[in-house]
Protein backbone atom coordinates (compact mmCIF):
# COMPACT_ATOMS: atom_id res chain seq x y z
CA UNK A 1 0.00 0.00 0.00
CA UNK A 2 2.76 2.44 0.88
CA UNK A 3 4.53 1.81 -2.42
CA UNK A 4 1.29 2.31 -4.36
CA UNK A 5 0.66 5.54 -2.46
CA UNK A 6 4.13 6.83 -3.35
CA UNK A 7 3.76 5.91 -7.03
CA UNK A 8 0.15 7.20 -7.32
CA UNK A 9 -0.32 9.93 -4.70
CA UNK A 10 -3.62 11.23 -6.13
CA UNK A 11 -5.26 7.85 -6.66
CA UNK A 12 -6.12 7.32 -3.03
CA UNK A 13 -7.55 10.76 -2.34
CA UNK A 14 -9.62 10.66 -5.54
CA UNK A 15 -11.28 7.36 -4.63
CA UNK A 16 -11.70 7.83 -0.91
CA UNK A 17 -15.34 7.89 0.10
CA UNK A 18 -16.71 9.35 3.31
CA UNK A 19 -17.77 5.85 4.43
CA UNK A 20 -14.29 4.50 3.86
CA UNK A 21 -12.73 7.31 5.88
CA UNK A 22 -15.19 6.74 8.73
CA UNK A 23 -14.40 3.03 8.67
CA UNK A 24 -10.65 3.71 8.78
CA UNK A 25 -11.00 6.14 11.69
CA UNK A 26 -13.17 3.65 13.55
CA UNK A 27 -10.55 0.95 12.97
CA UNK A 28 -7.85 3.23 14.43
CA UNK A 29 -10.08 3.90 17.44
CA UNK A 30 -10.36 0.12 17.97
CA UNK A 31 -6.58 -0.18 17.73
CA UNK A 32 -6.20 2.52 20.38
CA UNK A 33 -8.69 0.70 22.61
CA UNK A 34 -6.63 -2.46 22.32
CA UNK A 35 -3.49 -0.52 23.21
CA UNK A 36 -5.23 0.84 26.31
CA UNK A 37 -6.04 -2.71 27.37
CA UNK A 38 -2.51 -3.91 26.60
CA UNK A 39 -1.11 -1.05 28.66
CA UNK A 40 -3.48 -1.76 31.56
CA UNK A 41 -2.57 -5.48 31.52
CA UNK A 42 1.15 -4.74 31.08
CA UNK A 43 1.06 -6.89 27.96
CA UNK A 44 3.47 -4.64 26.03
CA UNK A 45 6.39 -2.49 27.08
CA UNK A 46 5.67 1.24 27.48
CA UNK A 47 8.07 2.08 24.66
CA UNK A 48 6.33 -0.35 22.31
CA UNK A 49 2.91 1.07 23.20
CA UNK A 50 4.24 4.58 22.60
CA UNK A 51 5.54 3.55 19.17
CA UNK A 52 2.15 2.07 18.22
CA UNK A 53 0.33 5.18 19.47
CA UNK A 54 2.61 7.34 17.32
CA UNK A 55 1.94 5.17 14.27
CA UNK A 56 -1.82 5.36 14.87
CA UNK A 57 -1.60 9.12 15.24
CA UNK A 58 0.37 9.40 11.99
CA UNK A 59 -2.23 7.27 10.18
CA UNK A 60 -5.08 9.35 11.59
CA UNK A 61 -3.36 12.56 10.46
CA UNK A 62 -2.87 11.10 6.97
CA UNK A 63 -6.53 10.08 6.75
CA UNK A 64 -7.64 13.55 7.83
CA UNK A 65 -5.31 15.10 5.25
CA UNK A 66 -6.79 12.92 2.52
CA UNK A 67 -10.31 13.77 3.67
CA UNK A 68 -9.66 17.50 3.67
CA UNK A 69 -8.09 17.33 0.18
CA UNK A 70 -11.12 15.37 -1.04
CA UNK A 71 -13.48 17.98 0.44
CA UNK A 72 -11.59 20.80 -1.25
CA UNK A 73 -11.89 19.18 -4.68
mmCIF file with all atom_site columns, N, CA and C in Angstrom:
data_model
loop_
_atom_site.group_PDB
_atom_site.id
_atom_site.type_symbol
_atom_site.label_atom_id
_atom_site.label_alt_id
_atom_site.label_comp_id
_atom_site.label_asym_id
_atom_site.label_entity_id
_atom_site.label_seq_id
_atom_site.pdbx_PDB_ins_code
_atom_site.Cartn_x
_atom_site.Cartn_y
_atom_site.Cartn_z
_atom_site.occupancy
_atom_site.B_iso_or_equiv
_atom_site.pdbx_formal_charge
_atom_site.auth_seq_id
_atom_site.auth_comp_id
_atom_site.auth_asym_id
_atom_site.auth_atom_id
_atom_site.pdbx_PDB_model_num
ATOM 1   N N  . UNK A 1 1  ? 0.827   -1.195 0.000  1.00 0.00 ? 1  UNK A N  1
ATOM 2   C CA . UNK A 1 1  ? 0.000   0.000  0.000  1.00 0.00 ? 1  UNK A CA 1
ATOM 3   C C  . UNK A 1 1  ? 0.866   1.252  0.000  1.00 0.00 ? 1  UNK A C  1
ATOM 4   N N  . UNK A 1 2  ? 1.901   1.260  0.806  1.00 0.00 ? 2  UNK A N  1
ATOM 5   C CA . UNK A 1 2  ? 2.761   2.436  0.885  1.00 0.00 ? 2  UNK A CA 1
ATOM 6   C C  . UNK A 1 2  ? 3.432   2.703  -0.460 1.00 0.00 ? 2  UNK A C  1
ATOM 7   N N  . UNK A 1 3  ? 3.889   1.649  -1.126 1.00 0.00 ? 3  UNK A N  1
ATOM 8   C CA . UNK A 1 3  ? 4.535   1.809  -2.425 1.00 0.00 ? 3  UNK A CA 1
ATOM 9   C C  . UNK A 1 3  ? 3.535   2.360  -3.440 1.00 0.00 ? 3  UNK A C  1
ATOM 10  N N  . UNK A 1 4  ? 2.329   1.811  -3.451 1.00 0.00 ? 4  UNK A N  1
ATOM 11  C CA . UNK A 1 4  ? 1.292   2.305  -4.359 1.00 0.00 ? 4  UNK A CA 1
ATOM 12  C C  . UNK A 1 4  ? 1.015   3.781  -4.098 1.00 0.00 ? 4  UNK A C  1
ATOM 13  N N  . UNK A 1 5  ? 0.930   4.151  -2.821 1.00 0.00 ? 5  UNK A N  1
ATOM 14  C CA . UNK A 1 5  ? 0.656   5.543  -2.458 1.00 0.00 ? 5  UNK A CA 1
ATOM 15  C C  . UNK A 1 5  ? 1.763   6.470  -2.948 1.00 0.00 ? 5  UNK A C  1
ATOM 16  N N  . UNK A 1 6  ? 3.006   6.015  -2.879 1.00 0.00 ? 6  UNK A N  1
ATOM 17  C CA . UNK A 1 6  ? 4.130   6.828  -3.352 1.00 0.00 ? 6  UNK A CA 1
ATOM 18  C C  . UNK A 1 6  ? 4.105   6.974  -4.875 1.00 0.00 ? 6  UNK A C  1
ATOM 19  N N  . UNK A 1 7  ? 3.764   5.884  -5.569 1.00 0.00 ? 7  UNK A N  1
ATOM 20  C CA . UNK A 1 7  ? 3.757   5.906  -7.026 1.00 0.00 ? 7  UNK A CA 1
ATOM 21  C C  . UNK A 1 7  ? 2.529   6.617  -7.598 1.00 0.00 ? 7  UNK A C  1
ATOM 22  N N  . UNK A 1 8  ? 1.417   6.604  -6.855 1.00 0.00 ? 8  UNK A N  1
ATOM 23  C CA . UNK A 1 8  ? 0.155   7.197  -7.324 1.00 0.00 ? 8  UNK A CA 1
ATOM 24  C C  . UNK A 1 8  ? -0.466  8.034  -6.208 1.00 0.00 ? 8  UNK A C  1
ATOM 25  N N  . UNK A 1 9  ? 0.143   9.164  -5.871 1.00 0.00 ? 9  UNK A N  1
ATOM 26  C CA . UNK A 1 9  ? -0.323  9.927  -4.704 1.00 0.00 ? 9  UNK A CA 1
ATOM 27  C C  . UNK A 1 9  ? -1.756  10.440 -4.805 1.00 0.00 ? 9  UNK A C  1
ATOM 28  N N  . UNK A 1 10 ? -2.259  10.699 -5.998 1.00 0.00 ? 10 UNK A N  1
ATOM 29  C CA . UNK A 1 10 ? -3.617  11.225 -6.128 1.00 0.00 ? 10 UNK A CA 1
ATOM 30  C C  . UNK A 1 10 ? -4.679  10.136 -6.205 1.00 0.00 ? 10 UNK A C  1
ATOM 31  N N  . UNK A 1 11 ? -4.289  8.921  -6.475 1.00 0.00 ? 11 UNK A N  1
ATOM 32  C CA . UNK A 1 11 ? -5.262  7.848  -6.664 1.00 0.00 ? 11 UNK A CA 1
ATOM 33  C C  . UNK A 1 11 ? -6.067  7.586  -5.404 1.00 0.00 ? 11 UNK A C  1
ATOM 34  N N  . UNK A 1 12 ? -5.428  7.624  -4.275 1.00 0.00 ? 12 UNK A N  1
ATOM 35  C CA . UNK A 1 12 ? -6.123  7.315  -3.033 1.00 0.00 ? 12 UNK A CA 1
ATOM 36  C C  . UNK A 1 12 ? -7.099  8.424  -2.676 1.00 0.00 ? 12 UNK A C  1
ATOM 37  N N  . UNK A 1 13 ? -6.657  9.655  -2.722 1.00 0.00 ? 13 UNK A N  1
ATOM 38  C CA . UNK A 1 13 ? -7.549  10.755 -2.342 1.00 0.00 ? 13 UNK A CA 1
ATOM 39  C C  . UNK A 1 13 ? -8.730  10.881 -3.302 1.00 0.00 ? 13 UNK A C  1
ATOM 40  N N  . UNK A 1 14 ? -8.540  10.559 -4.566 1.00 0.00 ? 14 UNK A N  1
ATOM 41  C CA . UNK A 1 14 ? -9.625  10.660 -5.538 1.00 0.00 ? 14 UNK A CA 1
ATOM 42  C C  . UNK A 1 14 ? -10.704 9.621  -5.292 1.00 0.00 ? 14 UNK A C  1
ATOM 43  N N  . UNK A 1 15 ? -10.333 8.461  -4.780 1.00 0.00 ? 15 UNK A N  1
ATOM 44  C CA . UNK A 1 15 ? -11.275 7.358  -4.630 1.00 0.00 ? 15 UNK A CA 1
ATOM 45  C C  . UNK A 1 15 ? -11.719 7.126  -3.194 1.00 0.00 ? 15 UNK A C  1
ATOM 46  N N  . UNK A 1 16 ? -11.362 8.005  -2.310 1.00 0.00 ? 16 UNK A N  1
ATOM 47  C CA . UNK A 1 16 ? -11.698 7.829  -0.906 1.00 0.00 ? 16 UNK A CA 1
ATOM 48  C C  . UNK A 1 16 ? -13.105 8.336  -0.645 1.00 0.00 ? 16 UNK A C  1
ATOM 49  N N  . UNK A 1 17 ? -13.981 7.470  -0.218 1.00 0.00 ? 17 UNK A N  1
ATOM 50  C CA . UNK A 1 17 ? -15.340 7.894  0.097  1.00 0.00 ? 17 UNK A CA 1
ATOM 51  C C  . UNK A 1 17 ? -15.433 8.247  1.573  1.00 0.00 ? 17 UNK A C  1
ATOM 52  N N  . UNK A 1 18 ? -16.487 8.969  1.914  1.00 0.00 ? 18 UNK A N  1
ATOM 53  C CA . UNK A 1 18 ? -16.706 9.345  3.315  1.00 0.00 ? 18 UNK A CA 1
ATOM 54  C C  . UNK A 1 18 ? -16.861 8.100  4.182  1.00 0.00 ? 18 UNK A C  1
ATOM 55  N N  . UNK A 1 19 ? -17.574 7.085  3.672  1.00 0.00 ? 19 UNK A N  1
ATOM 56  C CA . UNK A 1 19 ? -17.770 5.847  4.428  1.00 0.00 ? 19 UNK A CA 1
ATOM 57  C C  . UNK A 1 19 ? -16.453 5.152  4.699  1.00 0.00 ? 19 UNK A C  1
ATOM 58  N N  . UNK A 1 20 ? -15.590 5.138  3.709  1.00 0.00 ? 20 UNK A N  1
ATOM 59  C CA . UNK A 1 20 ? -14.288 4.498  3.857  1.00 0.00 ? 20 UNK A CA 1
ATOM 60  C C  . UNK A 1 20 ? -13.450 5.213  4.910  1.00 0.00 ? 20 UNK A C  1
ATOM 61  N N  . UNK A 1 21 ? -13.490 6.527  4.897  1.00 0.00 ? 21 UNK A N  1
ATOM 62  C CA . UNK A 1 21 ? -12.734 7.309  5.876  1.00 0.00 ? 21 UNK A CA 1
ATOM 63  C C  . UNK A 1 21 ? -13.274 7.050  7.272  1.00 0.00 ? 21 UNK A C  1
ATOM 64  N N  . UNK A 1 22 ? -14.581 7.019  7.422  1.00 0.00 ? 22 UNK A N  1
ATOM 65  C CA . UNK A 1 22 ? -15.191 6.739  8.727  1.00 0.00 ? 22 UNK A CA 1
ATOM 66  C C  . UNK A 1 22 ? -14.783 5.358  9.222  1.00 0.00 ? 22 UNK A C  1
ATOM 67  N N  . UNK A 1 23 ? -14.793 4.391  8.310  1.00 0.00 ? 23 UNK A N  1
ATOM 68  C CA . UNK A 1 23 ? -14.400 3.030  8.669  1.00 0.00 ? 23 UNK A CA 1
ATOM 69  C C  . UNK A 1 23 ? -12.944 2.996  9.130  1.00 0.00 ? 23 UNK A C  1
ATOM 70  N N  . UNK A 1 24 ? -12.067 3.687  8.409  1.00 0.00 ? 24 UNK A N  1
ATOM 71  C CA . UNK A 1 24 ? -10.650 3.715  8.776  1.00 0.00 ? 24 UNK A CA 1
ATOM 72  C C  . UNK A 1 24 ? -10.437 4.368  10.134 1.00 0.00 ? 24 UNK A C  1
ATOM 73  N N  . UNK A 1 25 ? -11.135 5.468  10.390 1.00 0.00 ? 25 UNK A N  1
ATOM 74  C CA . UNK A 1 25 ? -11.002 6.143  11.687 1.00 0.00 ? 25 UNK A CA 1
ATOM 75  C C  . UNK A 1 25 ? -11.538 5.269  12.816 1.00 0.00 ? 25 UNK A C  1
ATOM 76  N N  . UNK A 1 26 ? -12.626 4.556  12.549 1.00 0.00 ? 26 UNK A N  1
ATOM 77  C CA . UNK A 1 26 ? -13.165 3.647  13.554 1.00 0.00 ? 26 UNK A CA 1
ATOM 78  C C  . UNK A 1 26 ? -12.173 2.518  13.838 1.00 0.00 ? 26 UNK A C  1
ATOM 79  N N  . UNK A 1 27 ? -11.546 2.005  12.797 1.00 0.00 ? 27 UNK A N  1
ATOM 80  C CA . UNK A 1 27 ? -10.547 0.953  12.972 1.00 0.00 ? 27 UNK A CA 1
ATOM 81  C C  . UNK A 1 27 ? -9.393  1.448  13.847 1.00 0.00 ? 27 UNK A C  1
ATOM 82  N N  . UNK A 1 28 ? -8.936  2.673  13.611 1.00 0.00 ? 28 UNK A N  1
ATOM 83  C CA . UNK A 1 28 ? -7.852  3.227  14.426 1.00 0.00 ? 28 UNK A CA 1
ATOM 84  C C  . UNK A 1 28 ? -8.291  3.405  15.875 1.00 0.00 ? 28 UNK A C  1
ATOM 85  N N  . UNK A 1 29 ? -9.551  3.772  16.081 1.00 0.00 ? 29 UNK A N  1
ATOM 86  C CA . UNK A 1 29 ? -10.076 3.897  17.439 1.00 0.00 ? 29 UNK A CA 1
ATOM 87  C C  . UNK A 1 29 ? -10.047 2.532  18.134 1.00 0.00 ? 29 UNK A C  1
ATOM 88  N N  . UNK A 1 30 ? -10.410 1.479  17.409 1.00 0.00 ? 30 UNK A N  1
ATOM 89  C CA . UNK A 1 30 ? -10.363 0.123  17.966 1.00 0.00 ? 30 UNK A CA 1
ATOM 90  C C  . UNK A 1 30 ? -8.925  -0.250 18.316 1.00 0.00 ? 30 UNK A C  1
ATOM 91  N N  . UNK A 1 31 ? -7.992  0.087  17.450 1.00 0.00 ? 31 UNK A N  1
ATOM 92  C CA . UNK A 1 31 ? -6.575  -0.181 17.728 1.00 0.00 ? 31 UNK A CA 1
ATOM 93  C C  . UNK A 1 31 ? -6.134  0.524  19.005 1.00 0.00 ? 31 UNK A C  1
ATOM 94  N N  . UNK A 1 32 ? -6.541  1.775  19.167 1.00 0.00 ? 32 UNK A N  1
ATOM 95  C CA . UNK A 1 32 ? -6.196  2.517  20.385 1.00 0.00 ? 32 UNK A CA 1
ATOM 96  C C  . UNK A 1 32 ? -6.812  1.869  21.616 1.00 0.00 ? 32 UNK A C  1
ATOM 97  N N  . UNK A 1 33 ? -8.031  1.382  21.490 1.00 0.00 ? 33 UNK A N  1
ATOM 98  C CA . UNK A 1 33 ? -8.688  0.699  22.606 1.00 0.00 ? 33 UNK A CA 1
ATOM 99  C C  . UNK A 1 33 ? -7.915  -0.546 23.014 1.00 0.00 ? 33 UNK A C  1
ATOM 100 N N  . UNK A 1 34 ? -7.436  -1.277 22.021 1.00 0.00 ? 34 UNK A N  1
ATOM 101 C CA . UNK A 1 34 ? -6.632  -2.460 22.320 1.00 0.00 ? 34 UNK A CA 1
ATOM 102 C C  . UNK A 1 34 ? -5.332  -2.061 23.014 1.00 0.00 ? 34 UNK A C  1
ATOM 103 N N  . UNK A 1 35 ? -4.723  -0.978 22.559 1.00 0.00 ? 35 UNK A N  1
ATOM 104 C CA . UNK A 1 35 ? -3.494  -0.516 23.206 1.00 0.00 ? 35 UNK A CA 1
ATOM 105 C C  . UNK A 1 35 ? -3.743  -0.138 24.659 1.00 0.00 ? 35 UNK A C  1
ATOM 106 N N  . UNK A 1 36 ? -4.891  0.496  24.927 1.00 0.00 ? 36 UNK A N  1
ATOM 107 C CA . UNK A 1 36 ? -5.233  0.839  26.312 1.00 0.00 ? 36 UNK A CA 1
ATOM 108 C C  . UNK A 1 36 ? -5.308  -0.420 27.169 1.00 0.00 ? 36 UNK A C  1
ATOM 109 N N  . UNK A 1 37 ? -5.935  -1.453 26.628 1.00 0.00 ? 37 UNK A N  1
ATOM 110 C CA . UNK A 1 37 ? -6.038  -2.715 27.366 1.00 0.00 ? 37 UNK A CA 1
ATOM 111 C C  . UNK A 1 37 ? -4.660  -3.348 27.545 1.00 0.00 ? 37 UNK A C  1
ATOM 112 N N  . UNK A 1 38 ? -3.853  -3.346 26.504 1.00 0.00 ? 38 UNK A N  1
ATOM 113 C CA . UNK A 1 38 ? -2.506  -3.910 26.604 1.00 0.00 ? 38 UNK A CA 1
ATOM 114 C C  . UNK A 1 38 ? -1.683  -3.168 27.648 1.00 0.00 ? 38 UNK A C  1
ATOM 115 N N  . UNK A 1 39 ? -1.849  -1.850 27.687 1.00 0.00 ? 39 UNK A N  1
ATOM 116 C CA . UNK A 1 39 ? -1.110  -1.053 28.664 1.00 0.00 ? 39 UNK A CA 1
ATOM 117 C C  . UNK A 1 39 ? -1.589  -1.376 30.079 1.00 0.00 ? 39 UNK A C  1
ATOM 118 N N  . UNK A 1 40 ? -2.900  -1.456 30.248 1.00 0.00 ? 40 UNK A N  1
ATOM 119 C CA . UNK A 1 40 ? -3.478  -1.762 31.563 1.00 0.00 ? 40 UNK A CA 1
ATOM 120 C C  . UNK A 1 40 ? -3.016  -3.133 32.056 1.00 0.00 ? 40 UNK A C  1
ATOM 121 N N  . UNK A 1 41 ? -2.959  -4.106 31.160 1.00 0.00 ? 41 UNK A N  1
ATOM 122 C CA . UNK A 1 41 ? -2.573  -5.477 31.518 1.00 0.00 ? 41 UNK A CA 1
ATOM 123 C C  . UNK A 1 41 ? -1.067  -5.706 31.481 1.00 0.00 ? 41 UNK A C  1
ATOM 124 N N  . UNK A 1 42 ? -0.310  -4.636 31.199 1.00 0.00 ? 42 UNK A N  1
ATOM 125 C CA . UNK A 1 42 ? 1.151   -4.743 31.078 1.00 0.00 ? 42 UNK A CA 1
ATOM 126 C C  . UNK A 1 42 ? 1.558   -5.818 30.072 1.00 0.00 ? 42 UNK A C  1
ATOM 127 N N  . UNK A 1 43 ? 0.803   -5.891 28.985 1.00 0.00 ? 43 UNK A N  1
ATOM 128 C CA . UNK A 1 43 ? 1.061   -6.890 27.955 1.00 0.00 ? 43 UNK A CA 1
ATOM 129 C C  . UNK A 1 43 ? 2.216   -6.478 27.049 1.00 0.00 ? 43 UNK A C  1
ATOM 130 N N  . UNK A 1 44 ? 2.379   -5.169 26.854 1.00 0.00 ? 44 UNK A N  1
ATOM 131 C CA . UNK A 1 44 ? 3.466   -4.643 26.027 1.00 0.00 ? 44 UNK A CA 1
ATOM 132 C C  . UNK A 1 44 ? 4.277   -3.641 26.832 1.00 0.00 ? 44 UNK A C  1
ATOM 133 N N  . UNK A 1 45 ? 5.525   -3.475 26.434 1.00 0.00 ? 45 UNK A N  1
ATOM 134 C CA . UNK A 1 45 ? 6.388   -2.487 27.082 1.00 0.00 ? 45 UNK A CA 1
ATOM 135 C C  . UNK A 1 45 ? 5.883   -1.080 26.759 1.00 0.00 ? 45 UNK A C  1
ATOM 136 N N  . UNK A 1 46 ? 6.125   -0.144 27.679 1.00 0.00 ? 46 UNK A N  1
ATOM 137 C CA . UNK A 1 46 ? 5.671   1.238  27.480 1.00 0.00 ? 46 UNK A CA 1
ATOM 138 C C  . UNK A 1 46 ? 6.206   1.830  26.184 1.00 0.00 ? 46 UNK A C  1
ATOM 139 N N  . UNK A 1 47 ? 7.453   1.549  25.881 1.00 0.00 ? 47 UNK A N  1
ATOM 140 C CA . UNK A 1 47 ? 8.072   2.076  24.658 1.00 0.00 ? 47 UNK A CA 1
ATOM 141 C C  . UNK A 1 47 ? 7.354   1.539  23.414 1.00 0.00 ? 47 UNK A C  1
ATOM 142 N N  . UNK A 1 48 ? 7.018   0.266  23.446 1.00 0.00 ? 48 UNK A N  1
ATOM 143 C CA . UNK A 1 48 ? 6.328   -0.352 22.314 1.00 0.00 ? 48 UNK A CA 1
ATOM 144 C C  . UNK A 1 48 ? 4.925   0.248  22.141 1.00 0.00 ? 48 UNK A C  1
ATOM 145 N N  . UNK A 1 49 ? 4.229   0.451  23.244 1.00 0.00 ? 49 UNK A N  1
ATOM 146 C CA . UNK A 1 49 ? 2.906   1.074  23.197 1.00 0.00 ? 49 UNK A CA 1
ATOM 147 C C  . UNK A 1 49 ? 3.011   2.487  22.649 1.00 0.00 ? 49 UNK A C  1
ATOM 148 N N  . UNK A 1 50 ? 4.019   3.221  23.094 1.00 0.00 ? 50 UNK A N  1
ATOM 149 C CA . UNK A 1 50 ? 4.238   4.583  22.604 1.00 0.00 ? 50 UNK A CA 1
ATOM 150 C C  . UNK A 1 50 ? 4.482   4.587  21.094 1.00 0.00 ? 50 UNK A C  1
ATOM 151 N N  . UNK A 1 51 ? 5.276   3.639  20.617 1.00 0.00 ? 51 UNK A N  1
ATOM 152 C CA . UNK A 1 51 ? 5.537   3.545  19.174 1.00 0.00 ? 51 UNK A CA 1
ATOM 153 C C  . UNK A 1 51 ? 4.250   3.286  18.392 1.00 0.00 ? 51 UNK A C  1
ATOM 154 N N  . UNK A 1 52 ? 3.419   2.362  18.890 1.00 0.00 ? 52 UNK A N  1
ATOM 155 C CA . UNK A 1 52 ? 2.153   2.073  18.221 1.00 0.00 ? 52 UNK A CA 1
ATOM 156 C C  . UNK A 1 52 ? 1.227   3.282  18.252 1.00 0.00 ? 52 UNK A C  1
ATOM 157 N N  . UNK A 1 53 ? 1.178   3.981  19.373 1.00 0.00 ? 53 UNK A N  1
ATOM 158 C CA . UNK A 1 53 ? 0.333   5.184  19.470 1.00 0.00 ? 53 UNK A CA 1
ATOM 159 C C  . UNK A 1 53 ? 0.785   6.239  18.454 1.00 0.00 ? 53 UNK A C  1
ATOM 160 N N  . UNK A 1 54 ? 2.088   6.386  18.303 1.00 0.00 ? 54 UNK A N  1
ATOM 161 C CA . UNK A 1 54 ? 2.609   7.340  17.320 1.00 0.00 ? 54 UNK A CA 1
ATOM 162 C C  . UNK A 1 54 ? 2.229   6.937  15.899 1.00 0.00 ? 54 UNK A C  1
ATOM 163 N N  . UNK A 1 55 ? 2.318   5.650  15.602 1.00 0.00 ? 55 UNK A N  1
ATOM 164 C CA . UNK A 1 55 ? 1.937   5.168  14.272 1.00 0.00 ? 55 UNK A CA 1
ATOM 165 C C  . UNK A 1 55 ? 0.453   5.407  14.009 1.00 0.00 ? 55 UNK A C  1
ATOM 166 N N  . UNK A 1 56 ? -0.375  5.133  15.010 1.00 0.00 ? 56 UNK A N  1
ATOM 167 C CA . UNK A 1 56 ? -1.816  5.358  14.873 1.00 0.00 ? 56 UNK A CA 1
ATOM 168 C C  . UNK A 1 56 ? -2.093  6.840  14.644 1.00 0.00 ? 56 UNK A C  1
ATOM 169 N N  . UNK A 1 57 ? -1.424  7.675  15.393 1.00 0.00 ? 57 UNK A N  1
ATOM 170 C CA . UNK A 1 57 ? -1.597  9.122  15.244 1.00 0.00 ? 57 UNK A CA 1
ATOM 171 C C  . UNK A 1 57 ? -1.192  9.581  13.841 1.00 0.00 ? 57 UNK A C  1
ATOM 172 N N  . UNK A 1 58 ? -0.083  9.055  13.347 1.00 0.00 ? 58 UNK A N  1
ATOM 173 C CA . UNK A 1 58 ? 0.366   9.395  11.991 1.00 0.00 ? 58 UNK A CA 1
ATOM 174 C C  . UNK A 1 58 ? -0.663  8.962  10.945 1.00 0.00 ? 58 UNK A C  1
ATOM 175 N N  . UNK A 1 59 ? -1.219  7.759  11.122 1.00 0.00 ? 59 UNK A N  1
ATOM 176 C CA . UNK A 1 59 ? -2.227  7.271  10.181 1.00 0.00 ? 59 UNK A CA 1
ATOM 177 C C  . UNK A 1 59 ? -3.481  8.137  10.234 1.00 0.00 ? 59 UNK A C  1
ATOM 178 N N  . UNK A 1 60 ? -3.898  8.507  11.445 1.00 0.00 ? 60 UNK A N  1
ATOM 179 C CA . UNK A 1 60 ? -5.081  9.353  11.592 1.00 0.00 ? 60 UNK A CA 1
ATOM 180 C C  . UNK A 1 60 ? -4.863  10.707 10.908 1.00 0.00 ? 60 UNK A C  1
ATOM 181 N N  . UNK A 1 61 ? -3.677  11.278 11.102 1.00 0.00 ? 61 UNK A N  1
ATOM 182 C CA . UNK A 1 61 ? -3.361  12.555 10.455 1.00 0.00 ? 61 UNK A CA 1
ATOM 183 C C  . UNK A 1 61 ? -3.401  12.429 8.936  1.00 0.00 ? 61 UNK A C  1
ATOM 184 N N  . UNK A 1 62 ? -2.880  11.327 8.420  1.00 0.00 ? 62 UNK A N  1
ATOM 185 C CA . UNK A 1 62 ? -2.869  11.099 6.973  1.00 0.00 ? 62 UNK A CA 1
ATOM 186 C C  . UNK A 1 62 ? -4.296  10.964 6.438  1.00 0.00 ? 62 UNK A C  1
ATOM 187 N N  . UNK A 1 63 ? -5.139  10.247 7.165  1.00 0.00 ? 63 UNK A N  1
ATOM 188 C CA . UNK A 1 63 ? -6.533  10.083 6.751  1.00 0.00 ? 63 UNK A CA 1
ATOM 189 C C  . UNK A 1 63 ? -7.244  11.431 6.745  1.00 0.00 ? 63 UNK A C  1
ATOM 190 N N  . UNK A 1 64 ? -7.010  12.226 7.766  1.00 0.00 ? 64 UNK A N  1
ATOM 191 C CA . UNK A 1 64 ? -7.635  13.554 7.828  1.00 0.00 ? 64 UNK A CA 1
ATOM 192 C C  . UNK A 1 64 ? -7.142  14.448 6.694  1.00 0.00 ? 64 UNK A C  1
ATOM 193 N N  . UNK A 1 65 ? -5.866  14.331 6.370  1.00 0.00 ? 65 UNK A N  1
ATOM 194 C CA . UNK A 1 65 ? -5.306  15.105 5.254  1.00 0.00 ? 65 UNK A CA 1
ATOM 195 C C  . UNK A 1 65 ? -5.979  14.706 3.943  1.00 0.00 ? 65 UNK A C  1
ATOM 196 N N  . UNK A 1 66 ? -6.134  13.417 3.732  1.00 0.00 ? 66 UNK A N  1
ATOM 197 C CA . UNK A 1 66 ? -6.793  12.919 2.521  1.00 0.00 ? 66 UNK A CA 1
ATOM 198 C C  . UNK A 1 66 ? -8.239  13.404 2.477  1.00 0.00 ? 66 UNK A C  1
ATOM 199 N N  . UNK A 1 67 ? -8.914  13.341 3.615  1.00 0.00 ? 67 UNK A N  1
ATOM 200 C CA . UNK A 1 67 ? -10.313 13.769 3.674  1.00 0.00 ? 67 UNK A CA 1
ATOM 201 C C  . UNK A 1 67 ? -10.447 15.256 3.375  1.00 0.00 ? 67 UNK A C  1
ATOM 202 N N  . UNK A 1 68 ? -9.558  16.060 3.910  1.00 0.00 ? 68 UNK A N  1
ATOM 203 C CA . UNK A 1 68 ? -9.662  17.502 3.668  1.00 0.00 ? 68 UNK A CA 1
ATOM 204 C C  . UNK A 1 68 ? -9.338  17.831 2.213  1.00 0.00 ? 68 UNK A C  1
ATOM 205 N N  . UNK A 1 69 ? -8.384  17.116 1.607  1.00 0.00 ? 69 UNK A N  1
ATOM 206 C CA . UNK A 1 69 ? -8.091  17.328 0.181  1.00 0.00 ? 69 UNK A CA 1
ATOM 207 C C  . UNK A 1 69 ? -9.289  16.928 -0.673 1.00 0.00 ? 69 UNK A C  1
ATOM 208 N N  . UNK A 1 70 ? -9.953  15.840 -0.288 1.00 0.00 ? 70 UNK A N  1
ATOM 209 C CA . UNK A 1 70 ? -11.118 15.373 -1.041 1.00 0.00 ? 70 UNK A CA 1
ATOM 210 C C  . UNK A 1 70 ? -12.268 16.370 -0.922 1.00 0.00 ? 70 UNK A C  1
ATOM 211 N N  . UNK A 1 71 ? -12.411 16.992 0.234  1.00 0.00 ? 71 UNK A N  1
ATOM 212 C CA . UNK A 1 71 ? -13.483 17.975 0.436  1.00 0.00 ? 71 UNK A CA 1
ATOM 213 C C  . UNK A 1 71 ? -13.211 19.271 -0.307 1.00 0.00 ? 71 UNK A C  1
ATOM 214 N N  . UNK A 1 72 ? -11.942 19.573 -0.543 1.00 0.00 ? 72 UNK A N  1
ATOM 215 C CA . UNK A 1 72 ? -11.588 20.799 -1.252 1.00 0.00 ? 72 UNK A CA 1
ATOM 216 C C  . UNK A 1 72 ? -11.746 20.657 -2.758 1.00 0.00 ? 72 UNK A C  1
ATOM 217 N N  . UNK A 1 73 ? -11.798 19.422 -3.225 1.00 0.00 ? 73 UNK A N  1
ATOM 218 C CA . UNK A 1 73 ? -11.895 19.177 -4.679 1.00 0.00 ? 73 UNK A CA 1
ATOM 219 C C  . UNK A 1 73 ? -13.263 19.496 -5.211 1.00 0.00 ? 73 UNK A C  1
#
